[in-house]
Amino acid sequence: MGEDSAEQKLRQILGEYLKKDLTGVPGDQDLIDYLGLDSISGLNLLALVEKRFQVRFDDEILASLRSIDKLCDGILQAQKR
């Protein structure tokens, strides 16, 4: 899956989960702050992304996956393993 299609799918998944349109959100925007998510919501969101993309993020990088760009990078890296 290419980076552009991963980003589109990710935005769709996040938008459905959060019931918000994320098409205009900059890729480097911190989603936790922007969306006002607490730590539990953030972890639930990461678990959903892992499930939908059929990947597993390394525990060491979970805290850094706070933007669409970082999530896309994490997905692409996890798919390479």
Coordinates of N, CA and C in Angstrom, one line a residue:
M1 N 0.9 -1.2 0.0 CA 0.0 0.0 0.0 C 0.9 1.2 0.0
G2 N 0.6 2.2 -0.9 CA 1.4 3.4 -1.0 C 1.1 4.4 0.1
E3 N 2.0 5.3 0.3 CA 1.8 6.3 1.3 C 0.5 7.1 1.2
D4 N 0.2 7.5 -0.1 CA -1.0 8.3 -0.3 C -2.3 7.5 0.0
S5 N -2.3 6.2 -0.4 CA -3.5 5.4 -0.2 C -3.6 5.1 1.3
A6 N -2.5 4.9 2.0 CA -2.5 4.7 3.4 C -3.0 5.9 4.1
E7 N -2.6 7.1 3.7 CA -3.1 8.3 4.4 C -4.6 8.4 4.1
Q8 N -5.1 8.2 2.9 CA -6.5 8.3 2.7 C -7.3 7.3 3.5
K9 N -6.9 6.1 3.6 CA -7.6 5.1 4.4 C -7.5 5.5 5.8
L10 N -6.4 5.9 6.3 CA -6.2 6.3 7.7 C -7.2 7.5 8.0
R11 N -7.2 8.5 7.2 CA -8.2 9.6 7.4 C -9.6 9.1 7.5
Q12 N -10.0 8.2 6.6 CA -11.3 7.6 6.6 C -11.6 6.9 7.9
I13 N -10.7 6.1 8.3 CA -10.9 5.3 9.6 C -11.0 6.2 10.8
L14 N -10.1 7.2 10.9 CA -10.1 8.1 12.0 C -11.4 9.0 12.0
G15 N -11.8 9.4 10.8 CA -13.0 10.2 10.7 C -14.3 9.4 11.1
E16 N -14.3 8.1 10.7 CA -15.5 7.3 11.1 C -15.5 7.1 12.6
Y17 N -14.3 6.8 13.2 CA -14.2 6.5 14.6 C -14.5 7.8 15.4
L18 N -14.0 8.9 15.0 CA -14.2 10.2 15.7 C -15.5 10.9 15.3
K19 N -16.1 10.5 14.3 CA -17.3 11.1 13.7 C -17.0 12.6 13.4
K20 N -15.8 12.8 12.7 CA -15.4 14.1 12.3 C -14.8 14.0 10.9
D21 N -14.8 15.1 10.1 CA -14.2 15.2 8.8 C -12.7 15.6 9.1
L22 N -11.8 14.8 8.7 CA -10.4 15.1 8.9 C -9.7 15.4 7.6
T23 N -10.4 15.6 6.6 CA -9.7 15.9 5.3 C -8.9 17.2 5.3
G24 N -9.3 18.2 6.0 CA -8.5 19.4 6.1 C -7.5 19.5 7.2
V25 N -7.4 18.5 8.0 CA -6.4 18.5 9.1 C -5.0 18.3 8.5
P26 N -4.1 19.2 8.8 CA -2.7 19.0 8.3 C -2.1 17.7 8.8
G27 N -1.3 17.1 8.0 CA -0.7 15.8 8.3 C 0.2 15.8 9.6
D28 N 0.8 17.0 9.9 CA 1.7 17.1 11.0 C 1.0 17.6 12.3
Q29 N -0.3 17.8 12.2 CA -1.1 18.3 13.3 C -1.2 17.2 14.4
D30 N -0.9 17.6 15.7 CA -1.0 16.7 16.8 C -2.4 16.3 17.0
L31 N -2.8 15.1 16.8 CA -4.2 14.7 16.8 C -4.8 14.6 18.3
I32 N -3.9 14.3 19.2 CA -4.3 14.2 20.6 C -4.8 15.6 21.1
D33 N -4.0 16.6 20.8 CA -4.3 18.0 21.2 C -5.5 18.5 20.3
Y34 N -5.4 18.3 19.0 CA -6.4 18.9 18.1 C -7.8 18.3 18.4
L35 N -7.8 17.0 18.6 CA -9.1 16.4 18.8 C -9.6 16.3 20.3
G36 N -8.6 16.7 21.2 CA -8.9 16.6 22.6 C -9.1 15.2 23.2
L37 N -8.3 14.3 22.6 CA -8.4 12.9 23.1 C -7.7 12.7 24.4
D38 N -8.2 11.8 25.2 CA -7.5 11.4 26.4 C -6.6 10.2 26.1
S39 N -5.8 9.7 27.1 CA -4.9 8.6 26.8 C -5.7 7.3 26.4
I40 N -6.8 7.1 27.0 CA -7.5 5.9 26.7 C -8.1 5.9 25.3
S41 N -8.6 7.1 24.9 CA -9.2 7.3 23.5 C -8.0 7.1 22.5
G42 N -6.9 7.7 22.8 CA -5.7 7.6 21.9 C -5.3 6.1 21.7
L43 N -5.3 5.4 22.8 CA -4.9 3.9 22.7 C -5.9 3.1 22.0
N44 N -7.2 3.4 22.2 CA -8.3 2.8 21.4 C -8.2 3.1 20.0
L45 N -7.8 4.3 19.6 CA -7.7 4.7 18.2 C -6.5 4.0 17.6
L46 N -5.4 3.8 18.3 CA -4.2 3.1 17.8 C -4.6 1.6 17.6
A47 N -5.3 1.1 18.5 CA -5.7 -0.4 18.4 C -6.6 -0.5 17.2
L48 N -7.5 0.4 16.9 CA -8.3 0.3 15.7 C -7.5 0.4 14.4
V49 N -6.5 1.3 14.4 CA -5.7 1.5 13.3 C -4.9 0.2 13.0
E50 N -4.3 -0.4 14.1 CA -3.6 -1.7 14.0 C -4.5 -2.8 13.4
K51 N -5.7 -2.8 13.9 CA -6.7 -3.8 13.4 C -7.0 -3.6 11.9
R52 N -7.4 -2.4 11.6 CA -7.8 -2.2 10.2 C -6.6 -2.3 9.2
F53 N -5.4 -2.0 9.6 CA -4.3 -2.1 8.7 C -3.6 -3.4 8.8
Q54 N -4.0 -4.2 9.8 CA -3.4 -5.5 10.1 C -1.9 -5.4 10.4
V55 N -1.6 -4.5 11.3 CA -0.2 -4.3 11.6 C -0.1 -4.3 13.2
R56 N 1.1 -4.3 13.7 CA 1.3 -4.2 15.1 C 2.4 -3.2 15.3
F57 N 2.1 -2.1 16.0 CA 3.1 -1.1 16.3 C 4.0 -1.5 17.5
D58 N 5.3 -1.2 17.3 CA 6.2 -1.5 18.5 C 5.9 -0.6 19.6
D59 N 5.9 -1.1 20.8 CA 5.6 -0.4 22.0 C 6.4 0.9 22.2
E60 N 7.7 0.9 21.7 CA 8.6 2.0 21.9 C 8.1 3.2 21.1
I61 N 7.3 3.0 20.0 CA 7.0 4.1 19.1 C 5.5 4.6 19.4
L62 N 4.8 3.9 20.2 CA 3.4 4.3 20.4 C 3.2 5.8 20.7
A63 N 4.0 6.3 21.6 CA 3.8 7.7 22.1 C 4.1 8.7 21.0
S64 N 4.8 8.3 20.0 CA 5.2 9.2 18.9 C 4.1 9.2 17.8
L65 N 3.2 8.3 17.8 CA 2.2 8.2 16.7 C 1.0 9.2 17.0
R66 N 1.3 10.5 17.0 CA 0.3 11.5 17.4 C -0.2 12.3 16.2
S67 N 0.3 12.1 15.0 CA -0.2 12.8 13.8 C -0.5 11.8 12.7
I68 N -1.2 12.3 11.7 CA -1.5 11.5 10.6 C -0.2 11.1 9.8
D69 N 0.7 12.0 9.7 CA 2.0 11.7 9.1 C 2.8 10.6 9.8
K70 N 2.8 10.8 11.2 CA 3.5 9.8 12.0 C 2.8 8.4 12.0
L71 N 1.5 8.4 12.0 CA 0.8 7.2 11.9 C 1.0 6.5 10.6
C72 N 1.0 7.2 9.5 CA 1.3 6.7 8.2 C 2.7 6.1 8.1
D73 N 3.7 6.8 8.6 CA 5.0 6.3 8.7 C 5.1 5.0 9.5
G74 N 4.4 5.0 10.7 CA 4.4 3.8 11.5 C 3.7 2.6 10.8
I75 N 2.7 2.8 10.1 CA 2.0 1.8 9.3 C 2.9 1.2 8.3
L76 N 3.5 2.1 7.5 CA 4.4 1.6 6.4 C 5.6 0.8 7.0
Q77 N 6.1 1.3 8.1 CA 7.2 0.5 8.7 C 6.8 -0.8 9.2
A78 N 5.6 -0.9 9.8 CA 5.1 -2.1 10.4 C 4.8 -3.1 9.2
Q79 N 4.3 -2.6 8.1 CA 4.0 -3.5 7.0 C 5.2 -4.1 6.3
K80 N 6.4 -3.4 6.5 CA 7.6 -3.9 5.9 C 8.2 -5.1 6.7
R81 N 7.7 -5.2 8.0 CA 8.3 -6.3 8.8 C 7.6 -7.6 8.5

